[in-house]
Amino acid sequence: MTWSIVARDAATGAYGVAVSTCAFAVGSRVPYGGGRIGAIATQAFVNPLYGVDGLRLLQEGRSALEIVATLTAADEGRAHRQLHVIDRDGRIAAHTGAACIDWCGAVDGPQVSVAGNMLAGPEVVQETLKTYIAASALDFDERLLVALEAGEKAGGDKRGKQSAAIRIWNGEPVPSFDIRVDDHADPLKELRRLWRVAHQRYVPFQQVAPSRSRPAGVTDRAELDKLCDDYAANWNARHPDKG
């Protein structure tokens, strides 16, 4: 009842998942990932253990193909599941169970996969993938966003729309970018609004938060304020608000 895109950004090495659906709080259920290891989307009749156990397998260095095979083999409900994975080497694997509701299926390209079920038609995933590939000049987060917008324009979830989310991991186990719309009449429009708001302070704050490579982060408030202000000014100049 969802379509999603999982991808690795060749420019930065970041992994991301973007997803939209006609159900509540999709960002709390579908996307999983981690810096340097890969990303997972579990959907249709969501099995959250695909995310939990899949992350462990990614950390062990297993391939996407091996992870999908391992997770689905252990699940008697696999006919009702949809799953796609990108691993640390950018390899893709996907599973669409035989009991998933049409239209359902997956398409992929270099370091990117798009999968969906209960969609208006195959053009939803095709346009999502096509737009993502064509938008290589955009920042990774916006590239994921415009891909979802293209999928919705092609018909999206055939039941309607309610929630959407984007999560990105850039070198750390916690997401560097995590925005979601849980319940909205036009979730992708609201997601785009939040995307712009996020870049005013949330994104630069995340960049200087404690991390494995910089355990203390930035704790000087004056320095933090200047970093955030400078970042927002530069980002706004590169991304003018067109209303």
CSV table of N, CA, C and O in Angstrom, one decimal, residues 25-106:
chain,number,residue,atom,x,y,z
A,25,ALA,N,1.5,7.5,9.3
A,25,ALA,CA,2.8,7.5,9.8
A,25,ALA,C,3.7,6.5,9.1
A,25,ALA,O,4.4,5.7,9.8
A,26,VAL,N,3.8,6.6,7.8
A,26,VAL,CA,4.7,5.6,7.1
A,26,VAL,C,6.1,5.7,7.5
A,26,VAL,O,6.9,4.7,7.4
A,27,GLY,N,6.6,6.9,7.9
A,27,GLY,CA,8.0,7.1,8.2
A,27,GLY,C,8.4,6.3,9.5
A,27,GLY,O,9.6,6.1,9.7
A,28,SER,N,7.4,5.9,10.3
A,28,SER,CA,7.7,5.1,11.5
A,28,SER,C,7.9,3.6,11.2
A,28,SER,O,8.3,2.9,12.1
A,29,ARG,N,7.5,3.2,10.0
A,29,ARG,CA,7.4,1.8,9.8
A,29,ARG,C,8.3,1.2,8.6
A,29,ARG,O,8.8,0.1,8.7
A,30,VAL,N,8.4,2.0,7.6
A,30,VAL,CA,9.1,1.5,6.4
A,30,VAL,C,10.6,1.7,6.3
A,30,VAL,O,11.3,0.7,6.0
A,31,PRO,N,11.1,2.9,6.6
A,31,PRO,CA,12.6,3.1,6.3
A,31,PRO,C,13.5,2.7,7.4
A,31,PRO,O,13.3,3.0,8.6
A,32,TYR,N,14.6,2.0,7.0
A,32,TYR,CA,15.7,1.6,8.0
A,32,TYR,C,17.0,1.8,7.2
A,32,TYR,O,17.0,1.7,6.0
A,33,GLY,N,18.0,2.1,8.0
A,33,GLY,CA,19.3,2.3,7.3
A,33,GLY,C,20.4,2.7,8.3
A,33,GLY,O,20.2,2.8,9.5
A,34,GLY,N,21.6,2.9,7.8
A,34,GLY,CA,22.7,3.3,8.6
A,34,GLY,C,23.9,3.7,7.7
A,34,GLY,O,24.0,3.3,6.6
A,35,GLY,N,24.6,4.7,8.2
A,35,GLY,CA,25.8,5.2,7.5
A,35,GLY,C,26.8,4.1,7.1
A,35,GLY,O,27.1,3.3,8.0
A,36,ARG,N,27.2,4.1,5.9
A,36,ARG,CA,28.3,3.2,5.4
A,36,ARG,C,27.8,1.7,5.3
A,36,ARG,O,28.6,0.9,4.8
A,37,ILE,N,26.6,1.4,5.6
A,37,ILE,CA,26.2,0.0,5.5
A,37,ILE,C,25.0,-0.3,4.5
A,37,ILE,O,25.0,-1.3,3.9
A,38,GLY,N,24.1,0.7,4.4
A,38,GLY,CA,23.0,0.5,3.4
A,38,GLY,C,21.7,1.0,3.9
A,38,GLY,O,21.6,1.6,5.0
A,39,ALA,N,20.6,0.6,3.2
A,39,ALA,CA,19.3,1.0,3.6
A,39,ALA,C,18.3,0.0,3.2
A,39,ALA,O,18.5,-0.8,2.2
A,40,ILE,N,17.1,0.0,3.8
A,40,ILE,CA,16.1,-1.0,3.7
A,40,ILE,C,14.7,-0.3,3.7
A,40,ILE,O,14.5,0.6,4.5
A,41,ALA,N,13.8,-0.8,2.9
A,41,ALA,CA,12.4,-0.4,3.0
A,41,ALA,C,11.5,-1.7,3.1
A,41,ALA,O,11.6,-2.6,2.2
A,42,THR,N,10.8,-1.8,4.1
A,42,THR,CA,9.9,-3.0,4.3
A,42,THR,C,8.4,-2.4,4.2
A,42,THR,O,8.1,-1.5,5.0
A,43,GLN,N,7.6,-3.0,3.4
A,43,GLN,CA,6.3,-2.5,3.1
A,43,GLN,C,5.3,-3.5,2.7
A,43,GLN,O,5.5,-4.7,3.0
A,44,ALA,N,4.1,-3.1,2.2
A,44,ALA,CA,2.9,-4.0,2.0
A,44,ALA,C,2.5,-4.4,3.5
A,44,ALA,O,2.3,-3.5,4.3
A,45,PHE,N,2.3,-5.6,3.8
A,45,PHE,CA,2.1,-6.0,5.2
A,45,PHE,C,3.4,-5.9,5.9
A,45,PHE,O,4.2,-6.9,5.9
A,46,VAL,N,3.7,-4.7,6.4
A,46,VAL,CA,5.1,-4.4,6.9
A,46,VAL,C,5.5,-5.4,8.0
A,46,VAL,O,4.8,-5.8,8.9
A,47,ASN,N,6.7,-5.9,7.8
A,47,ASN,CA,7.4,-6.8,8.8
A,47,ASN,C,8.5,-6.0,9.4
A,47,ASN,O,9.6,-5.9,8.8
A,48,PRO,N,8.4,-5.4,10.6
A,48,PRO,CA,9.5,-4.5,11.1
A,48,PRO,C,10.8,-5.3,11.4
A,48,PRO,O,11.8,-4.7,11.4
A,49,LEU,N,10.6,-6.6,11.6
A,49,LEU,CA,11.9,-7.4,11.8
A,49,LEU,C,12.7,-7.4,10.6
A,49,LEU,O,13.9,-7.7,10.7
A,50,TYR,N,12.2,-7.2,9.4
A,50,TYR,CA,13.0,-7.1,8.2
A,50,TYR,C,13.9,-5.9,8.3
A,50,TYR,O,15.1,-6.0,7.9
A,51,GLY,N,13.5,-4.8,9.0
A,51,GLY,CA,14.3,-3.7,9.2
A,51,GLY,C,15.4,-4.0,10.3
A,51,GLY,O,16.6,-3.7,10.1
A,52,VAL,N,14.9,-4.5,11.4
A,52,VAL,CA,15.8,-4.7,12.5
A,52,VAL,C,16.9,-5.8,12.2
A,52,VAL,O,18.1,-5.6,12.3
A,53,ASP,N,16.4,-6.9,11.7
A,53,ASP,CA,17.3,-8.0,11.3
A,53,ASP,C,18.1,-7.7,10.1
A,53,ASP,O,19.3,-8.1,10.0
A,54,GLY,N,17.5,-6.9,9.2
A,54,GLY,CA,18.2,-6.6,8.0
A,54,GLY,C,19.4,-5.6,8.2
A,54,GLY,O,20.5,-5.7,7.6
A,55,LEU,N,19.2,-4.7,9.2
A,55,LEU,CA,20.3,-3.8,9.6
A,55,LEU,C,21.5,-4.6,10.2
A,55,LEU,O,22.7,-4.3,9.9
A,56,ARG,N,21.2,-5.6,11.0
A,56,ARG,CA,22.2,-6.5,11.5
A,56,ARG,C,23.0,-7.2,10.4
A,56,ARG,O,24.3,-7.2,10.4
A,57,LEU,N,22.3,-7.7,9.4
A,57,LEU,CA,22.9,-8.3,8.3
A,57,LEU,C,23.8,-7.4,7.5
A,57,LEU,O,24.9,-7.7,7.0
A,58,LEU,N,23.3,-6.2,7.3
A,58,LEU,CA,24.1,-5.1,6.6
A,58,LEU,C,25.3,-4.8,7.3
A,58,LEU,O,26.4,-4.7,6.8
A,59,GLN,N,25.2,-4.7,8.7
A,59,GLN,CA,26.4,-4.5,9.5
A,59,GLN,C,27.5,-5.6,9.4
A,59,GLN,O,28.7,-5.4,9.5
A,60,GLU,N,27.0,-6.8,9.1
A,60,GLU,CA,27.9,-7.9,9.0
A,60,GLU,C,28.5,-8.0,7.6
A,60,GLU,O,29.4,-8.8,7.3
A,61,GLY,N,28.1,-7.1,6.7
A,61,GLY,CA,28.6,-7.0,5.4
A,61,GLY,C,28.0,-8.0,4.4
A,61,GLY,O,28.5,-8.2,3.3
A,62,ARG,N,26.8,-8.5,4.7
A,62,ARG,CA,26.1,-9.4,3.8
A,62,ARG,C,25.6,-8.6,2.6
A,62,ARG,O,25.3,-7.4,2.6
A,63,SER,N,25.4,-9.3,1.5
A,63,SER,CA,25.0,-8.6,0.2
A,63,SER,C,23.4,-8.4,0.3
A,63,SER,O,22.7,-9.1,1.0
A,64,ALA,N,23.0,-7.5,-0.5
A,64,ALA,CA,21.5,-7.2,-0.6
A,64,ALA,C,20.8,-8.5,-1.0
A,64,ALA,O,19.7,-8.8,-0.4
A,65,LEU,N,21.3,-9.2,-1.9
A,65,LEU,CA,20.6,-10.5,-2.4
A,65,LEU,C,20.5,-11.5,-1.3
A,65,LEU,O,19.5,-12.1,-1.0
A,66,GLU,N,21.6,-11.6,-0.5
A,66,GLU,CA,21.6,-12.6,0.6
A,66,GLU,C,20.7,-12.1,1.7
A,66,GLU,O,20.0,-13.0,2.3
A,67,ILE,N,20.6,-10.9,2.0
A,67,ILE,CA,19.7,-10.3,3.0
A,67,ILE,C,18.3,-10.6,2.7
A,67,ILE,O,17.5,-11.1,3.5
A,68,VAL,N,17.9,-10.3,1.4
A,68,VAL,CA,16.5,-10.5,1.0
A,68,VAL,C,16.1,-12.0,1.1
A,68,VAL,O,15.1,-12.4,1.6
A,69,ALA,N,17.0,-12.8,0.7
A,69,ALA,CA,16.8,-14.3,0.7
A,69,ALA,C,16.7,-14.8,2.2
A,69,ALA,O,15.8,-15.6,2.5
A,70,THR,N,17.5,-14.3,3.0
A,70,THR,CA,17.5,-14.7,4.4
A,70,THR,C,16.3,-14.3,5.1
A,70,THR,O,15.6,-15.1,5.9
A,71,LEU,N,15.9,-13.0,5.0
A,71,LEU,CA,14.7,-12.5,5.7
A,71,LEU,C,13.4,-13.1,5.2
A,71,LEU,O,12.6,-13.5,6.0
A,72,THR,N,13.3,-13.3,3.9
A,72,THR,CA,12.0,-13.9,3.4
A,72,THR,C,11.9,-15.3,3.7
A,72,THR,O,10.8,-15.9,3.9
A,73,ALA,N,13.0,-16.1,3.7
A,73,ALA,CA,13.0,-17.5,3.9
A,73,ALA,C,12.5,-17.8,5.3
A,73,ALA,O,11.8,-18.8,5.6
A,74,ALA,N,12.8,-16.9,6.3
A,74,ALA,CA,12.4,-17.1,7.7
A,74,ALA,C,11.0,-16.6,8.0
A,74,ALA,O,10.5,-16.8,9.1
A,75,ASP,N,10.3,-16.1,7.0
A,75,ASP,CA,9.0,-15.4,7.2
A,75,ASP,C,7.9,-16.2,6.5
A,75,ASP,O,7.8,-16.1,5.3
A,76,GLU,N,7.0,-16.8,7.2
A,76,GLU,CA,5.9,-17.5,6.6
A,76,GLU,C,4.9,-16.6,6.0
A,76,GLU,O,4.0,-17.0,5.1
A,77,GLY,N,4.9,-15.3,6.3
A,77,GLY,CA,4.0,-14.3,5.7
A,77,GLY,C,4.6,-13.6,4.5
A,77,GLY,O,4.1,-12.6,4.0
A,78,ARG,N,5.7,-14.1,4.0
A,78,ARG,CA,6.5,-13.4,2.9
A,78,ARG,C,5.6,-13.2,1.6
A,78,ARG,O,5.9,-12.2,0.9
A,79,ALA,N,4.6,-14.0,1.4
A,79,ALA,CA,3.8,-13.7,0.2
A,79,ALA,C,3.1,-12.4,0.3
A,79,ALA,O,2.7,-11.8,-0.7
A,80,HIS,N,2.9,-11.8,1.5
A,80,HIS,CA,2.2,-10.6,1.7
A,80,HIS,C,3.2,-9.4,1.9
A,80,HIS,O,2.7,-8.3,2.2
A,81,ARG,N,4.4,-9.6,1.8
A,81,ARG,CA,5.4,-8.6,2.1
A,81,ARG,C,6.1,-8.1,0.8
A,81,ARG,O,6.1,-8.7,-0.2
A,82,GLN,N,6.6,-6.8,0.9
A,82,GLN,CA,7.4,-6.3,-0.1
A,82,GLN,C,8.7,-5.7,0.6
A,82,GLN,O,8.5,-5.1,1.7
A,83,LEU,N,9.8,-5.9,0.0
A,83,LEU,CA,11.1,-5.5,0.6
A,83,LEU,C,12.1,-5.2,-0.5
A,83,LEU,O,12.1,-5.8,-1.5
A,84,HIS,N,12.8,-4.1,-0.3
A,84,HIS,CA,14.0,-3.9,-1.1
A,84,HIS,C,15.1,-3.3,-0.3
A,84,HIS,O,14.9,-2.6,0.7
A,85,VAL,N,16.3,-3.6,-0.7
A,85,VAL,CA,17.5,-3.4,0.0
A,85,VAL,C,18.6,-2.9,-0.9
A,85,VAL,O,18.8,-3.4,-2.0
A,86,ILE,N,19.4,-1.9,-0.4
A,86,ILE,CA,20.7,-1.5,-1.0
A,86,ILE,C,21.8,-1.7,0.0
A,86,ILE,O,21.7,-1.3,1.1
A,87,ASP,N,22.9,-2.4,-0.4
A,87,ASP,CA,23.9,-2.7,0.5
A,87,ASP,C,25.1,-1.8,0.4
A,87,ASP,O,25.1,-0.8,-0.3
A,88,ARG,N,26.2,-2.0,1.2
A,88,ARG,CA,27.3,-1.1,1.3
A,88,ARG,C,28.0,-0.9,0.0
A,88,ARG,O,28.7,0.1,-0.2
A,89,ASP,N,27.9,-1.8,-1.0
A,89,ASP,CA,28.5,-1.7,-2.3
A,89,ASP,C,27.5,-1.2,-3.3
A,89,ASP,O,27.9,-1.2,-4.5
A,90,GLY,N,26.3,-0.8,-2.9
A,90,GLY,CA,25.4,-0.2,-3.8
A,90,GLY,C,24.6,-1.2,-4.6
A,90,GLY,O,23.9,-0.9,-5.6
A,91,ARG,N,24.7,-2.5,-4.2
A,91,ARG,CA,23.9,-3.6,-4.9
A,91,ARG,C,22.5,-3.6,-4.4
A,91,ARG,O,22.2,-3.3,-3.2
A,92,ILE,N,21.6,-4.0,-5.3
A,92,ILE,CA,20.2,-3.9,-5.1
A,92,ILE,C,19.6,-5.4,-5.0
A,92,ILE,O,20.0,-6.2,-5.8
A,93,ALA,N,18.6,-5.6,-4.2
A,93,ALA,CA,17.8,-6.8,-4.3
A,93,ALA,C,16.4,-6.4,-3.8
A,93,ALA,O,16.2,-5.6,-2.9
A,94,ALA,N,15.4,-7.1,-4.3
A,94,ALA,CA,14.0,-6.8,-4.0
A,94,ALA,C,13.1,-8.1,-3.9
A,94,ALA,O,13.4,-9.1,-4.6
A,95,HIS,N,12.1,-8.0,-3.1
A,95,HIS,CA,11.1,-9.1,-3.1
A,95,HIS,C,9.7,-8.5,-3.1
A,95,HIS,O,9.4,-7.6,-2.3
A,96,THR,N,8.9,-9.0,-4.0
A,96,THR,CA,7.4,-8.7,-4.0
A,96,THR,C,6.7,-10.0,-3.8
A,96,THR,O,6.7,-10.8,-4.8
A,97,GLY,N,6.0,-10.1,-2.7
A,97,GLY,CA,5.2,-11.4,-2.5
A,97,GLY,C,4.1,-11.6,-3.5
A,97,GLY,O,3.5,-10.6,-4.0
A,98,ALA,N,3.8,-12.8,-3.7
A,98,ALA,CA,2.7,-13.2,-4.7
A,98,ALA,C,1.3,-12.7,-4.2
A,98,ALA,O,0.5,-12.5,-5.1
A,99,ALA,N,1.1,-12.4,-3.0
A,99,ALA,CA,-0.2,-12.0,-2.5
A,99,ALA,C,-0.2,-10.4,-2.4
A,99,ALA,O,-1.3,-9.9,-2.0
A,100,CYS,N,0.8,-9.7,-2.8
A,100,CYS,CA,0.7,-8.3,-2.8
A,100,CYS,C,-0.3,-7.8,-3.8
A,100,CYS,O,-0.4,-8.5,-4.9
A,101,ILE,N,-0.9,-6.7,-3.6
A,101,ILE,CA,-2.0,-6.3,-4.4
A,101,ILE,C,-1.5,-5.4,-5.6
A,101,ILE,O,-0.7,-4.5,-5.4
A,102,ASP,N,-2.1,-5.7,-6.8
A,102,ASP,CA,-1.7,-4.9,-8.0
A,102,ASP,C,-2.1,-3.5,-7.9
A,102,ASP,O,-3.1,-3.2,-7.2
A,103,TRP,N,-1.4,-2.6,-8.6
A,103,TRP,CA,-0.2,-3.0,-9.2
A,103,TRP,C,0.9,-3.1,-8.2
A,103,TRP,O,1.0,-2.2,-7.3
A,104,CYS,N,1.8,-4.1,-8.4
A,104,CYS,CA,2.9,-4.2,-7.4
A,104,CYS,C,4.2,-4.7,-8.2
A,104,CYS,O,4.1,-5.4,-9.2
A,105,GLY,N,5.3,-4.2,-7.7
A,105,GLY,CA,6.6,-4.6,-8.4
A,105,GLY,C,7.7,-3.7,-8.0
A,105,GLY,O,7.5,-2.7,-7.2
A,106,ALA,N,8.8,-3.9,-8.7
A,106,ALA,CA,10.0,-3.0,-8.4
A,106,ALA,C,10.8,-2.8,-9.7
A,106,ALA,O,10.8,-3.7,-10.6
